[in-house]
Coordinates of C-alpha atoms in Angstrom, one line a residue:
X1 CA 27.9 75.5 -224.9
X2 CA 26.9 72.8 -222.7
X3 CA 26.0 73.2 -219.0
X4 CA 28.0 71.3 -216.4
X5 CA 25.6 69.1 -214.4
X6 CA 25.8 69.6 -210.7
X7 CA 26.7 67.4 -208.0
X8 CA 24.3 66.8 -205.4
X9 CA 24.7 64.6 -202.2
X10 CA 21.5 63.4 -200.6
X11 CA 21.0 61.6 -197.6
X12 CA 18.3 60.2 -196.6
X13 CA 17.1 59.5 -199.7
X14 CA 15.3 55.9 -199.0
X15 CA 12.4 57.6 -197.8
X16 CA 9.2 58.5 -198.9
X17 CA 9.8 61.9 -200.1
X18 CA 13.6 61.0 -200.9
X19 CA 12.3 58.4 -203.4
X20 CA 10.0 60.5 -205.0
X21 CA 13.0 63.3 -205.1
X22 CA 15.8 61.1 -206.6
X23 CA 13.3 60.3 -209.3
X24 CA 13.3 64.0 -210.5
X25 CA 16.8 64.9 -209.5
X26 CA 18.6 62.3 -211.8
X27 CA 16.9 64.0 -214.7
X28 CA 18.9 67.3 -214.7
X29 CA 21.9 66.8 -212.1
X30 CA 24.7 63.8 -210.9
X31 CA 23.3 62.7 -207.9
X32 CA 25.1 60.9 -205.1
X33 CA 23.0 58.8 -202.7
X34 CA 24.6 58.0 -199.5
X35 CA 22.4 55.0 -197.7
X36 CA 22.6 53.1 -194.6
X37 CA 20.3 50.3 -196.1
X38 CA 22.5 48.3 -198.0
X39 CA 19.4 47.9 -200.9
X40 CA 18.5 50.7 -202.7
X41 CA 16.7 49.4 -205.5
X42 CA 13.3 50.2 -203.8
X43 CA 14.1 53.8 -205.3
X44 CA 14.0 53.3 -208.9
X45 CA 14.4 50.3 -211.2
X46 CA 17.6 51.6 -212.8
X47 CA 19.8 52.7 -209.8
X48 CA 22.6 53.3 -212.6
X49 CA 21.6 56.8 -213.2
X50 CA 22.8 57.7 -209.4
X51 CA 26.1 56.8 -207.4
X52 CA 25.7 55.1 -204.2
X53 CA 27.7 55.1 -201.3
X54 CA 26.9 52.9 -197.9
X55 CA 28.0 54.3 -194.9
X56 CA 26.6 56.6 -192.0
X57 CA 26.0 60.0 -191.2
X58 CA 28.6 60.0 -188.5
X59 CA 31.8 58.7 -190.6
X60 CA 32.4 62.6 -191.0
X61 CA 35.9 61.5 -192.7
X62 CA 33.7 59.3 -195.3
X63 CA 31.2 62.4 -196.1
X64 CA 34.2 64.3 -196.3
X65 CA 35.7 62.0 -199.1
X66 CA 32.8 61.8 -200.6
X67 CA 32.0 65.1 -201.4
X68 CA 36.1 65.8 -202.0
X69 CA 36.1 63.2 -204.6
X70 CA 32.5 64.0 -206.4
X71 CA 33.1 67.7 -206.4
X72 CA 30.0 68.2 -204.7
X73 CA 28.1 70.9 -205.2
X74 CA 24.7 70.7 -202.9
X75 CA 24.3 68.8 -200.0
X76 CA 20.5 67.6 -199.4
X77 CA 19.8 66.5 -195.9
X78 CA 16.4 64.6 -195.6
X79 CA 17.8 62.4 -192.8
X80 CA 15.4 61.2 -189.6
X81 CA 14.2 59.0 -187.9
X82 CA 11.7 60.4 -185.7
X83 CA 8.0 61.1 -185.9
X84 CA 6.1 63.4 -184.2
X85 CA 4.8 60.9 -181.8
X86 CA 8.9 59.8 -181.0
X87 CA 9.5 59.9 -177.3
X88 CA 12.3 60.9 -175.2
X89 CA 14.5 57.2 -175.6
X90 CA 14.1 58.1 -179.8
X91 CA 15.2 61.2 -179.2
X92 CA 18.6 60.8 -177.7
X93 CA 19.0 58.3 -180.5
X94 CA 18.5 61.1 -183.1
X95 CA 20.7 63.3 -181.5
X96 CA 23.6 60.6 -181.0
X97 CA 22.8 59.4 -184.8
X98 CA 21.6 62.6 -186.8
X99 CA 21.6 65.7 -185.0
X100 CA 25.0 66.4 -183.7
X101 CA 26.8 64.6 -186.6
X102 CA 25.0 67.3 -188.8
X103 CA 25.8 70.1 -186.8
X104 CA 29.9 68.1 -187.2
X105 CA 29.3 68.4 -190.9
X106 CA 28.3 71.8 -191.2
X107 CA 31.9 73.6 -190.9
X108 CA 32.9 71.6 -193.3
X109 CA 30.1 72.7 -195.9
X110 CA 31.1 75.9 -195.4
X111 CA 34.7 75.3 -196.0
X112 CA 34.4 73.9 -199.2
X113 CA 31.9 75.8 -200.6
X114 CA 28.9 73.3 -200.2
X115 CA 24.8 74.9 -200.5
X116 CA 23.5 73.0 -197.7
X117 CA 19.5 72.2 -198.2
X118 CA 17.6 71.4 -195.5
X119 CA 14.2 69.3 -195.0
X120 CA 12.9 70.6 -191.6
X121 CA 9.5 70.7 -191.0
X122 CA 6.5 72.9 -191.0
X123 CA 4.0 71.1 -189.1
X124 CA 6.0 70.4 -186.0
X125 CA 8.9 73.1 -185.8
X126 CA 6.1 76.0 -185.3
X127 CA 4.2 74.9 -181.9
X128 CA 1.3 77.4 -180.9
X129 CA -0.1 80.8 -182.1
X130 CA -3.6 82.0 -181.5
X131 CA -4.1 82.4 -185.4
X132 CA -2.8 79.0 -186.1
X133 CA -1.4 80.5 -188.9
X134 CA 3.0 80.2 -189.1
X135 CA 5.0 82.4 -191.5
X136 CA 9.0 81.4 -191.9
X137 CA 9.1 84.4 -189.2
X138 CA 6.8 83.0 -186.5
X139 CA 8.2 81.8 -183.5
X140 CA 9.8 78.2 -183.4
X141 CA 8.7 76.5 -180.3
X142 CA 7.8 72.9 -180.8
X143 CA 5.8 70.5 -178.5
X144 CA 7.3 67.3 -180.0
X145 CA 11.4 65.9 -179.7
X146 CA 10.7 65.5 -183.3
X147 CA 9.9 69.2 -183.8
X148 CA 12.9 70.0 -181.1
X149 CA 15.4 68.0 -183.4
X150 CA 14.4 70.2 -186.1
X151 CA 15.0 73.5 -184.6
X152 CA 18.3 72.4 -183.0
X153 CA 19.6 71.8 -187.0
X154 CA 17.9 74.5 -188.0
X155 CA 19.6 77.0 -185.4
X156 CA 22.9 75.8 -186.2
X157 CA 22.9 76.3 -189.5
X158 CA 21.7 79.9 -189.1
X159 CA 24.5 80.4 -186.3
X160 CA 27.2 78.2 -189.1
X161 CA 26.4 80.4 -191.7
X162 CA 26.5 83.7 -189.5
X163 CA 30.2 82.2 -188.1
X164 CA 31.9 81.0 -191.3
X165 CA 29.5 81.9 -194.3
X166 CA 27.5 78.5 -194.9
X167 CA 25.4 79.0 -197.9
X168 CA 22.0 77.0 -197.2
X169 CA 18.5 77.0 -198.1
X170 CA 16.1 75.8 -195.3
X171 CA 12.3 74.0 -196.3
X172 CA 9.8 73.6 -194.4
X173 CA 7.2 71.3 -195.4
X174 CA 3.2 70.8 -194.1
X175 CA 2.1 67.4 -194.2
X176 CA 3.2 65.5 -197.0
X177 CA 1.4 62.6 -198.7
X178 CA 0.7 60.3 -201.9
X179 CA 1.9 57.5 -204.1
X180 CA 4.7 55.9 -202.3
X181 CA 3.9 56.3 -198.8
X182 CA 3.7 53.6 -196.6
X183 CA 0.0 52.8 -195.4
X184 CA 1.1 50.7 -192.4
X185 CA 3.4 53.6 -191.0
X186 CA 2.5 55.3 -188.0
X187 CA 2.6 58.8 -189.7
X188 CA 0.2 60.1 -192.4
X189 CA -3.4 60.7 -191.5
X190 CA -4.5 60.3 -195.0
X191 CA -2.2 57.6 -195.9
X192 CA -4.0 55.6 -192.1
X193 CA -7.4 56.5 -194.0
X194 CA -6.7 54.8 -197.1
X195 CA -5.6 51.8 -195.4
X196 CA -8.5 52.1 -193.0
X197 CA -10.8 52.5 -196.5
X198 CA -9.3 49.5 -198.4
X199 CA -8.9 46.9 -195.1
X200 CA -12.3 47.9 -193.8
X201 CA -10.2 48.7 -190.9
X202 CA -11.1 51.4 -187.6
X203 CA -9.5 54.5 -188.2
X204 CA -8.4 56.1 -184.9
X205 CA -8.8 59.6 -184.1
X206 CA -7.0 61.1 -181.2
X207 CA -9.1 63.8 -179.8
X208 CA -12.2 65.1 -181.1
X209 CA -11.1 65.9 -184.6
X210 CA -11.0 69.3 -185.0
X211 CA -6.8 69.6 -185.4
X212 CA -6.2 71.4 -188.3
X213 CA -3.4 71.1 -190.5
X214 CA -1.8 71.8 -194.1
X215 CA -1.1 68.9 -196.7
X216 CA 0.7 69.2 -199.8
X217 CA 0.8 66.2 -202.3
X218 CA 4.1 64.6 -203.1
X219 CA 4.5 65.5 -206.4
X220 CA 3.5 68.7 -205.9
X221 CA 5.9 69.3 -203.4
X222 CA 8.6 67.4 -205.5
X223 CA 7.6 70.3 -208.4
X224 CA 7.9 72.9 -205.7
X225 CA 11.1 71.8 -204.0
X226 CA 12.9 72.0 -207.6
X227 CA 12.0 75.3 -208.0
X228 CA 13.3 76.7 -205.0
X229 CA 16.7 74.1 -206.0
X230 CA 17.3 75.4 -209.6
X231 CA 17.3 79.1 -208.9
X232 CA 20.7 80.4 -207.7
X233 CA 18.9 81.3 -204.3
X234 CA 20.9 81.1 -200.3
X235 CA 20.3 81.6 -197.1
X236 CA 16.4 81.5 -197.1
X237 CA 14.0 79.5 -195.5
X238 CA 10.7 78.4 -197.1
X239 CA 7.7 77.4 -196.2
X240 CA 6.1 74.3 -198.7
X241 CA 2.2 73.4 -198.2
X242 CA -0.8 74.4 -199.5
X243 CA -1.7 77.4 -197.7
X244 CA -5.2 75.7 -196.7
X245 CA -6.1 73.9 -193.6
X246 CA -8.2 70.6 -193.1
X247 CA -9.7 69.4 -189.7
X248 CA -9.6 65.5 -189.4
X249 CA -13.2 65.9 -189.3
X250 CA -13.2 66.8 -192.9
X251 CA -10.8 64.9 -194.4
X252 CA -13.4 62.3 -193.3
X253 CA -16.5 63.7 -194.8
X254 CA -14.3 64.3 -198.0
X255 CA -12.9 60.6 -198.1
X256 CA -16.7 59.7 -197.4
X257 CA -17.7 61.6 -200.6
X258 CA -15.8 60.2 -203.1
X259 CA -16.2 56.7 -201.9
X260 CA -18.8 54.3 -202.0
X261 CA -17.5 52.4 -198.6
X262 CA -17.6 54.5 -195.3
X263 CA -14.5 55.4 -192.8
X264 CA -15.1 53.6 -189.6
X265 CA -14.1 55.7 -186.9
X266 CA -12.9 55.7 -183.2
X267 CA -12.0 58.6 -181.1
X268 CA -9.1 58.0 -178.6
X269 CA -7.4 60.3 -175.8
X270 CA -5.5 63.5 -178.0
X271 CA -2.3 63.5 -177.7
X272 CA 0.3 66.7 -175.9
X273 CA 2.1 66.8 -178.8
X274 CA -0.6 67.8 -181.3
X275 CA -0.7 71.3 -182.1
X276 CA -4.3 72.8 -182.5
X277 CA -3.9 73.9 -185.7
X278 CA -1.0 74.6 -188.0
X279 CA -1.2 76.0 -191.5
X280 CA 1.5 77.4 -193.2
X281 CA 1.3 81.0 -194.9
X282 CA 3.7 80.0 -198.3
X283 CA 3.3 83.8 -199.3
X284 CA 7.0 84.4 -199.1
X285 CA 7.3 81.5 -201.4
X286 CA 5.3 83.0 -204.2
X287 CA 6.9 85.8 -204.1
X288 CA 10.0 84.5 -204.4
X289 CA 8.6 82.3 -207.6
X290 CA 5.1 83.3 -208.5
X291 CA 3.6 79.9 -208.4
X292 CA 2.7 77.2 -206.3
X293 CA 2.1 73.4 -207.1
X294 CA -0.7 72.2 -205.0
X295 CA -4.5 70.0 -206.2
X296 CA -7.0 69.9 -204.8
X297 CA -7.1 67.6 -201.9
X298 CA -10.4 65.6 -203.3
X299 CA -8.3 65.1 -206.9
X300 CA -4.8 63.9 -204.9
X301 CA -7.0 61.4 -202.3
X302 CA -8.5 59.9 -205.3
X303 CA -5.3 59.7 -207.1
X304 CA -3.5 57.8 -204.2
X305 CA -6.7 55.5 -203.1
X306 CA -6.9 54.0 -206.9
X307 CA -2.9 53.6 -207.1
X308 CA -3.5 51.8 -203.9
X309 CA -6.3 49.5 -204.8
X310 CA -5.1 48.1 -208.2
X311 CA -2.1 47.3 -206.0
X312 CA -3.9 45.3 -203.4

C-alpha cells in the first residue's frame, strides 16, 4: 500500500537554509512555498516539483485558504528578517511584519489540526550562563531584538498549545553555514572569512576574539532537521549544532592551516549584543534519535572555500 505524501507549508523558504531545505523536502513530501519575492527560481532549477503561492505573512485569510485548500499537514516557519546585530527601528518592523501575524496564525493551526515547526534560534535566544553551555531547559534571556523576537514566538506557541492543544516542534539551531550562503551578508563569520580569504579583503573582528560559539554545516543540519520532521514527534523543542565550541581566534588559525593565503585581520569595538560564549548541549537530541550529523569544521570550511572559488 502506498503512503500518502504530506503536505507541508513553508515560509520563508527563499533563504539560505530554506533553499537548502526545499531541496530535500520535495524528495519525500508536497511542498507548498509561500514567498513574498515574486522569483523563486533561485531555489532550485525545476520549481515544478513545489507549489508556489505569493502573498504575505499577514493576509491571515490567504494562509488560511492555503492551507484549507492544500490539506496541509505541517506548517514550517523559517520567516525573519532580523540579524543579531538588527536594532530597535528593525525590530518594530518584525514585529508589525512577522511576529504578531505568527502569533494571529497560531489558533488557527491548532484548529485544524496543523504540526507547527519552528526555526528559532540557539545562538541568540539563550543570552548568558557562567558555563556558557545552554540546554533546551536553560533560561531564555536574549541580549539582541533578534533573539527577543524569537522568544516572543516561541512563548506563544508554548502558551497556544497549553490554551487550545497546538501540536509543534520547536528547533533551535547554533550557527549555521555552507554552500549557499551569501558571502556579502552581514551574518556568518565563516561565510565573512571566506570572502575576506578569496578578495584579499580585512576581516573585522569585534572584540578580542575570544567569543565562542557552535556551528553546524548546512547539510548537516538539513540531515538533522529531517530527522527530527519524519518521526511522529510534538511538542518538543530541540537543540541543532554541534555540541563543540570555536573562539574567532581559532577559526582563524584553522582557516590559516588549510590555506596557502593568510586572513588579514582587524579588531574593532565588541559589540553589547554578543554573548561570551554559547554552545549548545544537543544531548536531548541524541537521545531522542541516537545520531547526530555534524564534520569536522576543517572538512566543511574546505568544502565551502573551493565551491566558492571555482565560482569566482
Amino acid at each position: 500500500m502506498t503512503t500518502k505524501k504530506k503536505n507541508i507549508l513553508v515560509i520563508g523558504g527563499s533563504g539560505f537554509i530554506g533553499k537548502k531545505l526545499i531541496k530535500k523536502l520535495v524528495i519525500s513530501y508536497n511542498v507548498i512555498l509561500l514567498s513574498r519575492r515574486k522569483n523563486v527560481n533561485h531555489i532550485t532549477n525545476d520549481i515544478d516539483l513545489f507549489k508556489v503561492y505569493y502573498g504575505d505573512l499577514k493576509d491571515l485569510k490567504l494562509i488560511s485558504d492555503i492551507i484549507k485548500n492544500n490539506e496541509v499537514d505541517i506548517f514550517i516557519h523559517l520567516a525573519s528578517s532580523l540579524i543579531p546585530s538588527s536594532n530597535f527601528d528593525e525590530y518594530l518592523l518584525e514585529l508589525n511584519n512577522i511576529i504578531v501575524p505568527t502569533i494571529n496564525i497560531l489558533p488557527f493551526l491548532a484548529k485544524n489540526n496543523v504540526k507547527l515547526i519552528f526555526i528559532s534560534s540557539g545562538g541568540a535566544i539563550y543570552g548568558v550562563n557562567e558555563s556558557g553551555i545552554f540546554k533546551e531547559s536553560s533560561k531564555t534571556d536574549p541580549v539582541s531584538y533578534y533573539g527577543l523576537s524569537k522568544k516572543i514566538i516561541e512563548d506563544s506557541v508554548v502558551l497556544e498549545n497549553k490554551i487550545s492543544g497546538l501540536k509543534y516542534i520547536i528547533i533551535r539551531p547554533s550557527n549555521v553555514y555552507g554552500i549557499g550562503q551569501n558571502l556579502y551578508s552581514k551574518q556568518g563569520v565563516i561565510a565573512a572569512m571566506i570572502k575576506s580569504l578569496l578578495d584579499k579583503s580585512t576581516f573585522s573582528i569585534l572584540g578580542d576574539g575570544n567569543v565562542i560559539r557552535d556551528y553546524i554545516y548546512i547539510d548537516d543540519f538539513v540531515s538533522n532537521f529531517l530527522e527530527v520532521l519524519n518521526k511522529n514527534i510534538v511538542n518538543q523543542i530541540f537543540n541543532i549544532g554541534s555540541g563543540i565550541g570555536y573562539s574567532i581566534n581559532e577559526l582563524i588559525l584553522i582557516i590559516n592551516s588549510l590555506f596557502d593565503d593568510r586572513l588579514l585581520v582587524q579588531f574593532k569595538e565588541k559589540r553589547k549584543v554578543d554573548s561570551p560564549k554559547i554552545i549548545l548541549d544537543i544531548s536531548k537530541y541524541l537521545a531522542f534519535f541516537k545520531n547526530s550529523s555534524s564534520r569536522e569544521v576543517e572538512k566543511a570550511v574546505m568544502e565551502f572555500y573551493d565551491y566558492e572559488k571555482s565560482r569566482n
